[in-house]
Short mmCIF file of C-alpha atoms in Angstrom, two decimals:
data_model
loop_
_atom_site.label_atom_id
_atom_site.label_comp_id
_atom_site.label_asym_id
_atom_site.label_seq_id
_atom_site.Cartn_x
_atom_site.Cartn_y
_atom_site.Cartn_z
CA MET D 1 112.93 99.93 94.11
CA SER D 2 110.80 101.95 92.42
CA ALA D 3 110.90 104.31 89.23
CA ALA D 4 108.01 106.85 90.07
CA PRO D 5 107.95 108.65 93.44
CA ALA D 6 105.34 106.96 95.78
CA SER D 7 103.42 110.06 95.54
CA THR D 8 102.33 109.53 92.04
CA LEU D 9 101.49 106.08 92.66
CA LYS D 10 97.68 105.03 92.52
CA ARG D 11 96.38 104.10 95.87
CA THR D 12 93.44 101.78 96.83
CA PRO D 13 90.79 102.81 99.17
CA LEU D 14 92.42 100.68 101.82
CA PHE D 15 95.74 102.73 101.67
CA ASP D 16 95.39 103.99 105.02
CA THR D 17 94.43 100.76 106.38
CA HIS D 18 97.77 98.97 105.08
CA ILE D 19 99.69 101.81 106.55
CA GLY D 20 98.05 101.37 109.79
CA LEU D 21 99.11 97.89 109.95
CA LYS D 22 102.39 98.89 108.92
CA ALA D 23 102.67 97.11 105.86
CA LYS D 24 105.42 97.49 103.95
CA MET D 25 104.43 99.10 100.42
CA VAL D 26 105.66 98.38 96.79
CA ASP D 27 105.12 99.95 93.47
CA PHE D 28 102.99 97.39 91.90
CA GLY D 29 102.73 98.40 88.41
CA GLY D 30 101.85 101.81 89.49
CA TRP D 31 100.03 100.95 92.24
CA ASN D 32 101.31 101.49 95.75
CA MET D 33 100.59 98.04 97.41
CA PRO D 34 101.32 96.18 100.19
CA ILE D 35 103.76 93.32 99.56
CA GLN D 36 103.79 92.13 102.93
CA TYR D 37 102.71 92.75 106.69
CA SER D 38 104.05 90.29 109.48
CA GLY D 39 105.79 88.23 106.61
CA ILE D 40 105.30 86.50 103.20
CA LEU D 41 105.76 82.98 104.93
CA GLN D 42 103.76 83.78 107.81
CA GLU D 43 100.82 85.09 105.29
CA HIS D 44 101.48 82.14 102.75
CA HIS D 45 100.99 79.51 106.08
CA ALA D 46 98.14 81.56 107.32
CA VAL D 47 96.26 80.91 104.20
CA ARG D 48 96.84 77.26 103.70
CA ALA D 49 96.08 76.80 107.30
CA ALA D 50 93.38 78.89 108.50
CA VAL D 51 92.55 82.35 106.80
CA GLY D 52 94.21 85.48 105.03
CA LEU D 53 92.69 88.71 103.90
CA PHE D 54 93.79 90.47 100.48
CA ASP D 55 93.28 93.95 99.17
CA VAL D 56 93.26 93.27 95.44
CA SER D 57 91.39 96.54 94.74
CA HIS D 58 93.68 97.27 91.88
CA MET D 59 92.43 94.99 89.93
CA GLY D 60 90.38 96.17 87.28
CA GLU D 61 86.66 96.05 86.25
CA ILE D 62 84.62 96.15 82.83
CA GLU D 63 81.04 95.86 82.50
CA ILE D 64 79.57 94.93 79.37
CA ARG D 65 75.94 95.72 78.68
CA GLY D 66 73.20 95.25 75.99
CA PRO D 67 71.12 93.02 74.16
CA GLU D 68 73.69 91.20 72.53
CA ALA D 69 76.48 91.29 75.42
CA ALA D 70 76.65 87.72 75.43
CA ARG D 71 77.62 87.40 71.86
CA GLN D 72 80.00 90.50 72.48
CA VAL D 73 81.91 88.92 75.03
CA ASP D 74 81.56 85.62 73.33
CA TYR D 75 83.33 87.54 70.28
CA LEU D 76 86.18 89.24 72.54
CA SER D 77 87.10 86.04 74.82
CA THR D 78 88.38 82.39 74.14
CA ASN D 79 86.03 80.34 76.83
CA ASN D 80 82.83 79.97 76.00
CA ALA D 81 80.63 83.00 77.37
CA ALA D 82 77.29 82.05 75.38
CA LYS D 83 77.40 79.03 77.85
CA LEU D 84 77.49 80.85 81.20
CA LYS D 85 74.55 80.76 83.30
CA THR D 86 73.45 84.00 85.31
CA GLY D 87 75.45 83.73 88.35
CA GLN D 88 78.13 81.76 87.15
CA ALA D 89 81.73 83.02 86.27
CA HIS D 90 84.75 81.28 84.19
CA TYR D 91 88.53 82.23 83.56
CA SER D 92 88.98 83.20 80.24
CA ALA D 93 91.39 85.54 78.01
CA LEU D 94 91.68 88.50 75.60
CA LEU D 95 93.82 87.89 72.73
CA TYR D 96 95.43 89.53 70.10
CA GLU D 97 94.57 88.66 66.34
CA HIS D 98 97.97 86.52 66.15
CA GLY D 99 96.75 84.42 69.16
CA GLY D 100 99.18 86.09 71.89
CA PHE D 101 97.56 87.31 75.37
CA ILE D 102 96.22 90.88 76.00
CA ASP D 103 95.15 89.59 79.36
CA ASP D 104 93.85 86.55 81.27
CA ILE D 105 90.23 87.75 82.83
CA LEU D 106 87.37 86.31 84.83
CA VAL D 107 83.77 86.70 83.28
CA HIS D 108 80.96 86.95 85.29
CA LYS D 109 77.32 86.56 84.02
CA ILE D 110 75.13 88.98 85.75
CA SER D 111 72.08 88.65 83.27
CA ASP D 112 71.69 87.93 79.68
CA THR D 113 72.51 91.44 78.90
CA HIS D 114 74.96 92.38 81.56
CA PHE D 115 78.41 90.62 82.11
CA PHE D 116 80.99 91.97 84.56
CA LEU D 117 84.95 91.22 83.71
CA CYS D 118 87.64 91.08 86.48
CA VAL D 119 91.02 92.31 84.59
CA ASN D 120 94.59 92.45 85.95
CA ALA D 121 95.48 96.38 87.06
CA SER D 122 98.23 96.95 84.75
CA ASN D 123 96.33 95.82 82.02
CA GLN D 124 92.66 97.33 82.57
CA GLU D 125 93.36 100.60 80.10
CA LYS D 126 94.70 98.26 77.24
CA ASP D 127 91.95 95.84 77.80
CA PHE D 128 89.16 98.61 77.83
CA GLU D 129 90.85 100.15 74.42
CA HIS D 130 90.77 96.48 72.93
CA ILE D 131 87.38 95.55 74.16
CA ARG D 132 85.93 99.03 72.54
CA ALA D 133 88.09 98.58 69.47
CA SER D 134 86.60 95.11 69.08
CA SER D 135 82.92 96.35 69.45
CA ARG D 136 80.64 94.06 66.73
CA PHE D 137 77.43 93.44 68.47
CA ASP D 138 74.82 95.60 70.42
CA ALA D 139 76.45 96.11 73.23
CA GLN D 140 78.28 98.60 75.33
CA ALA D 141 81.68 98.56 77.22
CA GLU D 142 81.99 100.37 80.56
CA PHE D 143 85.28 101.04 82.13
CA ALA D 144 84.06 100.34 85.92
CA SER D 145 87.19 100.25 88.11
CA ASP D 146 86.50 103.01 89.94
CA ARG D 147 83.41 101.88 91.17
CA PHE D 148 84.78 98.76 92.82
CA ALA D 149 87.13 97.73 95.57
CA GLN D 150 88.06 94.03 95.67
CA LEU D 151 88.84 91.80 98.66
CA ALA D 152 89.83 88.35 98.52
CA ILE D 153 89.37 86.45 101.64
CA GLN D 154 91.16 82.80 101.27
CA GLY D 155 91.73 79.69 103.03
CA PRO D 156 90.06 76.79 104.89
CA LYS D 157 88.49 79.30 107.42
CA ALA D 158 87.73 81.94 104.73
CA LEU D 159 83.92 80.83 104.59
CA PRO D 160 82.82 80.44 108.08
CA THR D 161 84.41 84.37 108.40
CA LEU D 162 82.71 85.73 105.69
CA GLN D 163 79.51 83.67 106.63
CA LYS D 164 79.51 85.89 109.91
CA LEU D 165 78.82 88.81 107.91
CA THR D 166 76.27 87.88 105.57
CA GLN D 167 73.07 85.83 105.24
CA THR D 168 73.59 84.10 101.79
CA TYR D 169 74.03 80.58 102.46
CA LEU D 170 78.07 80.52 101.25
CA SER D 171 78.04 76.83 100.95
CA GLY D 172 75.27 77.24 98.59
CA ILE D 173 77.59 79.16 96.23
CA ARG D 174 79.17 76.48 94.04
CA TYR D 175 82.94 77.20 92.85
CA TYR D 176 82.99 79.59 90.32
CA TRP D 177 79.74 81.05 90.83
CA PHE D 178 78.62 84.11 92.41
CA THR D 179 75.70 86.03 94.26
CA ASP D 180 74.93 89.74 94.74
CA ASP D 181 74.08 90.37 98.57
CA PHE D 182 75.42 92.46 101.58
CA VAL D 183 78.25 91.76 103.45
CA ASP D 184 78.33 93.70 106.97
CA GLY D 185 75.01 95.62 105.59
CA LEU D 186 76.90 96.80 102.78
CA PRO D 187 76.19 96.03 98.88
CA ALA D 188 78.46 93.41 97.70
CA ARG D 189 79.20 90.61 94.94
CA ILE D 190 80.40 87.60 96.82
CA ALA D 191 82.32 85.31 93.82
CA HIS D 192 83.43 81.86 95.05
CA THR D 193 86.94 82.34 93.21
CA GLY D 194 90.52 82.85 93.99
CA TYR D 195 94.20 82.92 93.23
CA THR D 196 95.16 81.02 96.13
CA GLY D 197 94.60 77.30 95.30
CA GLU D 198 93.05 77.64 98.40
CA ASP D 199 88.84 77.64 99.16
CA GLY D 200 87.71 81.14 99.56
CA PHE D 201 85.70 84.09 98.14
CA GLU D 202 86.57 87.72 96.40
CA VAL D 203 84.46 90.07 97.23
CA TYR D 204 83.69 93.47 95.20
CA VAL D 205 82.60 96.40 97.37
CA SER D 206 82.07 99.87 96.42
CA PRO D 207 85.45 101.77 97.37
CA ASP D 208 83.50 103.67 100.07
CA SER D 209 82.66 100.54 101.74
CA ALA D 210 85.88 98.74 101.54
CA PRO D 211 87.41 100.01 104.68
CA ARG D 212 84.82 99.01 106.68
CA VAL D 213 84.20 95.50 104.90
CA TRP D 214 87.70 95.16 105.53
CA ASP D 215 87.67 95.81 109.33
CA ALA D 216 84.71 93.62 109.73
CA LEU D 217 86.23 90.69 107.78
CA MET D 218 89.23 90.92 110.16
CA SER D 219 87.35 90.68 113.02
CA ALA D 220 85.06 87.98 112.34
CA GLY D 221 88.76 85.97 111.37
CA GLU D 222 90.03 87.00 114.41
CA GLU D 223 89.02 83.53 116.31
CA PHE D 224 90.61 81.85 113.36
CA GLY D 225 93.62 83.59 113.30
CA ILE D 226 93.05 85.77 110.24
CA ARG D 227 96.11 87.67 108.72
CA PRO D 228 96.33 90.39 106.33
CA CYS D 229 98.34 89.08 103.46
CA GLY D 230 100.38 90.91 100.50
CA LEU D 231 101.03 90.75 97.21
CA GLY D 232 104.37 88.66 98.37
CA ALA D 233 102.22 85.81 99.47
CA ARG D 234 99.62 86.24 96.89
CA ASN D 235 102.63 85.08 94.51
CA THR D 236 104.00 82.24 96.13
CA LEU D 237 100.10 80.97 96.75
CA ARG D 238 99.05 81.19 92.90
CA LEU D 239 102.35 79.67 92.01
CA GLU D 240 102.01 76.65 94.22
CA ALA D 241 98.73 76.33 92.71
CA LYS D 242 99.99 76.66 89.14
CA MET D 243 97.92 79.62 88.37
CA ALA D 244 99.43 81.97 85.61
CA LEU D 245 100.25 85.55 85.77
CA TYR D 246 100.13 88.04 83.33
CA GLY D 247 103.65 89.50 82.60
CA HIS D 248 105.11 85.82 83.78
CA GLU D 249 103.77 83.19 81.97
CA LEU D 250 101.34 85.02 79.88
CA THR D 251 102.85 87.23 77.40
CA ALA D 252 101.75 88.91 74.15
CA SER D 253 104.17 86.47 72.48
CA ILE D 254 102.56 83.39 74.25
CA ASN D 255 99.37 81.61 73.01
CA PRO D 256 97.28 79.56 75.32
CA PHE D 257 98.21 76.45 74.00
CA GLU D 258 101.78 77.11 74.89
CA ALA D 259 100.55 78.52 78.04
CA ASP D 260 98.88 74.97 79.02
CA LEU D 261 95.75 76.81 79.04
CA ALA D 262 93.79 74.94 76.16
CA TRP D 263 90.77 74.34 78.60
CA ILE D 264 90.01 78.32 78.30
CA VAL D 265 89.71 78.22 74.62
CA LYS D 266 86.79 76.80 72.76
CA MET D 267 87.50 76.14 69.25
CA ASP D 268 84.06 74.71 68.74
CA LYS D 269 82.41 78.09 69.21
CA SER D 270 81.59 80.70 66.68
CA GLU D 271 84.25 83.34 65.70
CA PHE D 272 86.48 85.07 68.48
CA VAL D 273 89.52 87.23 68.11
CA GLY D 274 92.72 85.45 67.96
CA ARG D 275 90.73 82.32 66.53
CA ARG D 276 92.69 82.06 63.25
CA ALA D 277 95.72 82.33 64.60
CA LEU D 278 94.51 79.51 66.97
CA GLU D 279 93.90 77.36 64.30
CA SER D 280 97.04 77.89 62.38
CA ALA D 281 99.07 77.08 65.77
CA LEU D 282 96.97 73.88 66.18
CA GLN D 283 97.79 72.70 62.60
CA SER D 284 101.37 73.69 62.86
CA GLY D 285 101.86 72.69 66.33
CA ILE D 286 103.04 74.90 69.11
CA ALA D 287 107.10 74.75 69.42
CA ARG D 288 107.14 75.08 73.42
CA LYS D 289 105.00 75.00 76.56
CA LEU D 290 104.47 75.80 80.01
CA VAL D 291 105.75 73.09 82.64
CA GLY D 292 106.66 72.98 86.03
CA PHE D 293 109.94 71.94 87.77
CA GLU D 294 111.51 71.41 91.28
CA MET D 295 114.89 72.30 92.15
CA ILE D 296 117.37 69.51 93.24
CA GLY D 297 120.78 71.30 93.56
CA ARG D 298 121.07 74.45 96.14
CA GLY D 299 119.39 77.25 94.52
CA ILE D 300 116.37 79.19 93.85
CA ALA D 301 115.08 79.96 90.50
CA ARG D 302 113.84 83.46 89.22
CA ASP D 303 111.66 84.84 86.70
CA GLY D 304 113.98 85.08 83.47
CA TYR D 305 116.95 82.64 84.49
CA GLU D 306 117.70 80.24 81.42
CA VAL D 307 116.99 76.90 81.52
CA TRP D 308 119.42 74.03 79.72
CA ILE D 309 118.64 70.71 78.88
CA GLU D 310 121.47 68.44 77.81
CA GLY D 311 124.17 71.34 77.80
CA GLN D 312 121.87 73.39 75.47
CA PRO D 313 119.93 76.44 76.27
CA ALA D 314 116.45 75.14 75.98
CA GLY D 315 113.98 77.72 77.59
CA TRP D 316 113.45 80.03 80.34
CA VAL D 317 111.83 80.44 83.98
CA THR D 318 108.75 82.56 83.89
CA SER D 319 108.15 82.33 87.85
CA GLY D 320 110.23 80.88 90.41
CA GLY D 321 110.80 80.73 94.15
CA PRO D 322 110.62 78.72 97.28
CA SER D 323 107.28 77.02 97.80
CA PRO D 324 106.56 77.39 101.63
CA THR D 325 104.17 74.92 101.76
CA LEU D 326 106.17 72.04 99.97
CA ASN D 327 109.41 73.42 101.54
CA LYS D 328 111.38 73.01 98.03
CA ASN D 329 112.26 75.33 95.38
CA ILE D 330 109.94 75.25 92.33
CA GLY D 331 109.14 77.16 89.32
CA LEU D 332 107.40 77.38 85.81
CA CYS D 333 109.53 77.48 82.52
CA TYR D 334 108.75 77.13 79.06
CA LEU D 335 110.60 74.30 77.16
CA PRO D 336 110.35 72.64 73.80
CA VAL D 337 107.03 70.99 73.74
CA ALA D 338 108.53 67.53 73.79
CA LYS D 339 110.33 68.16 76.83
CA ALA D 340 107.63 69.87 78.65
CA VAL D 341 106.48 66.60 80.33
CA PRO D 342 107.42 65.74 84.07
CA GLY D 343 110.75 63.87 84.59
CA VAL D 344 113.20 65.55 82.39
CA PRO D 345 116.36 66.40 83.91
CA ILE D 346 117.13 70.45 83.59
CA GLN D 347 119.66 72.96 84.68
CA ILE D 348 118.69 76.41 85.51
CA LEU D 349 121.35 79.02 85.26
CA VAL D 350 121.01 80.49 88.64
CA ARG D 351 123.54 83.61 88.15
CA ASP D 352 125.48 81.95 85.82
CA THR D 353 125.92 78.49 87.93
CA PRO D 354 124.24 75.64 86.45
CA VAL D 355 121.84 74.00 89.11
CA ASP D 356 120.20 70.88 88.66
CA GLY D 357 116.36 70.60 88.50
CA ILE D 358 113.51 68.09 87.18
CA THR D 359 110.27 68.93 85.43
CA VAL D 360 107.31 67.75 87.42
CA ALA D 361 103.32 67.22 87.32
CA THR D 362 101.25 70.36 88.32
CA PRO D 363 99.75 72.02 90.45
CA PHE D 364 102.47 71.87 92.94
CA TYR D 365 99.92 72.04 95.60
CA LYS D 366 96.33 70.71 95.41
CA ARG D 367 94.27 71.39 98.43
CA ALA D 368 92.27 68.27 99.81
CA LYS D 369 88.45 69.17 98.61
CA GLY D 370 86.30 69.05 101.84
CA MET S 1 117.09 96.42 117.34
CA SER S 2 120.61 98.64 118.39
CA TYR S 3 123.80 98.84 115.93
CA PRO S 4 126.71 97.51 117.89
CA GLU S 5 129.25 100.27 118.68
CA THR S 6 132.16 97.91 118.10
CA TYR S 7 130.76 97.28 114.32
CA LYS S 8 131.47 99.32 111.29
CA PHE S 9 128.98 99.59 108.46
CA THR S 10 128.87 99.89 104.56
CA ARG S 11 126.23 101.86 102.57
CA GLU S 12 125.38 98.53 101.35
CA HIS S 13 124.04 97.51 104.73
CA GLU S 14 126.50 94.96 105.79
CA TRP S 15 128.67 95.01 109.03
CA VAL S 16 131.85 94.12 109.67
CA HIS S 17 133.14 93.31 113.28
CA PRO S 18 136.79 93.43 113.58
CA HIS S 19 138.57 91.18 116.10
CA GLY S 20 142.42 91.30 115.95
CA ALA S 21 143.44 90.32 112.91
CA GLU S 22 140.02 88.75 112.01
CA ALA S 23 136.51 90.21 111.43
CA LYS S 24 133.03 88.70 111.14
CA ILE S 25 130.99 89.94 108.32
CA GLY S 26 127.04 90.01 108.14
CA ILE S 27 124.13 92.03 106.84
CA THR S 28 122.51 94.43 109.29
CA ASP S 29 118.99 94.42 110.96
CA HIS S 30 118.02 97.14 108.63
CA ALA S 31 118.68 94.82 105.47
CA GLN S 32 117.10 91.95 106.83
CA HIS S 33 114.19 93.85 107.51
CA GLU S 34 114.20 95.04 103.78
CA LEU S 35 114.87 91.80 102.51
CA GLY S 36 111.88 89.89 104.40
CA ASP S 37 111.88 86.18 105.24
CA ILE S 38 115.46 84.76 104.29
CA VAL S 39 115.31 81.70 102.61
CA PHE S 40 118.57 80.88 101.23
CA VAL S 41 122.03 82.01 101.40
CA ASN S 42 124.94 81.56 99.11
CA LEU S 43 128.29 81.86 100.91
CA PRO S 44 132.19 81.43 99.63
CA LYS S 45 134.26 78.71 100.61
CA VAL S 46 137.05 78.80 103.27
CA GLY S 47 140.17 79.92 101.40
CA ASN S 48 138.37 82.16 99.39
CA SER S 49 139.63 85.56 98.91
CA VAL S 50 137.08 88.83 99.20
CA LYS S 51 137.62 92.20 98.03
CA ARG S 52 136.42 95.41 99.40
CA ALA S 53 133.20 96.65 97.87
CA GLU S 54 133.10 93.25 95.75
CA THR S 55 130.33 90.89 95.93
CA PHE S 56 131.03 87.46 97.71
CA GLY S 57 127.59 86.10 98.23
CA SER S 58 124.05 86.59 98.04
CA VAL S 59 120.86 86.17 100.04
CA GLU S 60 117.54 85.15 98.80
CA SER S 61 114.31 86.48 100.50
CA VAL S 62 111.20 84.75 99.25
CA LYS S 63 110.70 87.75 96.77
CA ALA S 64 114.24 88.16 95.52
CA VAL S 65 117.92 87.66 95.32
CA SER S 66 120.30 90.44 96.71
CA ASP S 67 124.11 90.31 96.50
CA VAL S 68 126.28 90.77 99.52
CA TYR S 69 129.41 93.18 99.45
CA SER S 70 132.38 92.45 101.09
CA PRO S 71 133.11 95.88 103.62
CA VAL S 72 136.78 94.55 103.92
CA THR S 73 139.90 92.72 102.06
CA GLY S 74 140.83 89.12 103.23
CA GLU S 75 140.55 85.42 103.07
CA VAL S 76 137.73 83.50 104.36
CA THR S 77 138.62 81.50 107.54
CA GLY S 78 135.30 80.60 108.67
CA VAL S 79 131.41 80.06 106.85
CA ASN S 80 128.31 80.34 109.23
CA ASP S 81 127.26 76.72 108.54
CA LEU S 82 124.13 77.32 110.37
CA LEU S 83 122.77 79.45 107.69
CA ALA S 84 122.25 76.44 105.21
CA GLN S 85 119.98 74.96 107.57
CA LYS S 86 118.35 77.77 109.02
CA PRO S 87 118.46 81.06 106.90
CA GLU S 88 115.79 82.45 109.20
CA THR S 89 118.50 82.60 111.78
CA LEU S 90 119.58 85.84 109.59
CA ASN S 91 116.21 87.64 110.34
CA GLU S 92 116.13 86.55 114.11
CA ASP S 93 119.50 87.56 115.17
CA PRO S 94 121.48 89.26 111.81
CA HIS S 95 124.06 90.98 114.01
CA GLY S 96 124.87 87.79 116.06
CA GLU S 97 123.90 84.04 114.82
CA GLY S 98 123.25 85.30 111.55
CA TRP S 99 126.76 86.66 110.61
CA LEU S 100 127.78 85.07 107.31
CA ILE S 101 131.90 84.81 107.13
CA LYS S 102 135.15 85.13 109.10
CA VAL S 103 138.00 86.63 107.15
CA THR S 104 141.49 87.62 108.17
CA LEU S 105 142.01 91.41 107.69
CA THR S 106 144.69 91.81 104.95
CA SER S 107 144.19 95.55 105.08
CA PRO S 108 142.80 96.76 108.06
CA GLU S 109 142.99 100.49 107.03
CA GLU S 110 139.85 100.20 105.05
CA LEU S 111 137.96 99.83 108.06
CA GLN S 112 138.38 103.47 108.60
CA ALA S 113 136.25 104.25 105.42
CA LEU S 114 133.25 102.71 107.08
CA MET S 115 130.33 104.00 108.72
CA SER S 116 130.32 103.83 112.77
CA SER S 117 127.17 102.57 114.28
CA ALA S 118 125.86 106.11 115.00
CA GLU S 119 126.81 107.51 111.24
CA TYR S 120 125.05 104.49 109.89
CA GLU S 121 121.79 104.81 111.98
CA GLU S 122 121.66 108.62 110.69
CA TYR S 123 122.37 107.08 107.22
CA ILE S 124 119.30 104.49 107.30
CA LYS S 125 116.87 107.23 108.64
CA ALA S 126 117.78 109.39 105.71
CA GLU S 127 117.37 106.75 102.95
#
């Protein structure tokens, strides 16, 4: 399964917890991570119906501090960091000069002079090098991954579970806002964010605190049927919500317009890395775009499968699999822009056999807003 | 779960249960456990032939697709239709209700080369 021996894989502070829970561990980009505990389907349904707890401590953190931190982050990323309010977060991207993705990131504004970036595990070193090399303003970047563990508590019962352990009034934290407070008496950054399409929080704590906070959350969620959830369920949940995954939907050769992420690119702001490439992409128009699809025939589309339209190769699947919530086989693919709209009949080459599918509107799943 | 003594096993984690000139084929409890929740099973049609050590179908979990290799050479005489509706049967009862196909044994001597249940249990312990 994995190329590297398990002993050389990186571990999160919750490694022993996962082993104690008899998780199935896998090599995920050099990290020894739980792919599942009780089973992906059960964990998936727990998050949709109640609450699930994920260890996402492999994610990276980068802090940017200085009098011109806002201008520096604005220059580095596609979204409008200068417009963030203190205590607010947003989804954004780091781009190469040619407009392709270095990474997709979350930017949190701690103060006018301090920003906190959450980045993908396997990209964190690359991101940090890029950020350092792109220094233009009076601000310093610090690699902070070693100082943070991250737990994601997600699902309709995430709030009442977490509320038992903190005096912060969680209903008062708007979506994509955060606050620094305590969880179970330990300092924590509580962000109203997530990667499941469900309501929930992402909690950043010190690595030392992580096992205690994990146990406290598991106990607090017991009455709701909380389940520990692995990366398997994280993937099926994010796919239903059409949230992009780096290495799949997002790569160095894909730009944000192609990835259907125009909303995180603010062309009306000041200079940023990748801007010129995006301007010419807007002028010449993009050739391909991300679109969702459902399988009609029997078969499951997987990452990398070819997509055909009218007997011709037209694109490729970036993510695919069963949707446990919808009980359908779904996926995302890149297709020529004219075809990247709902209602186009397609065929997926499932291990050399063409299987019918159709493009559909996304997200596949959207929670009822409470 | 125990591995029935009347079954033979492959290194690729299939089992074969010979019964006269016929045999049932499936995947082992170890295999289903490694795969996780099985959501789709792709099987040949009755009348197709299968060859020893060649793939005859696939089993898909939530995460991935895995080939299934035939432990023996033969002709397909039956396919477990239950799995089209309830692929989770493979997780629940891999050595029983979760069988995949039935074949005629054209080369029964092939069974000799396969592992006994005791040998297979040793094999998965070492893996």
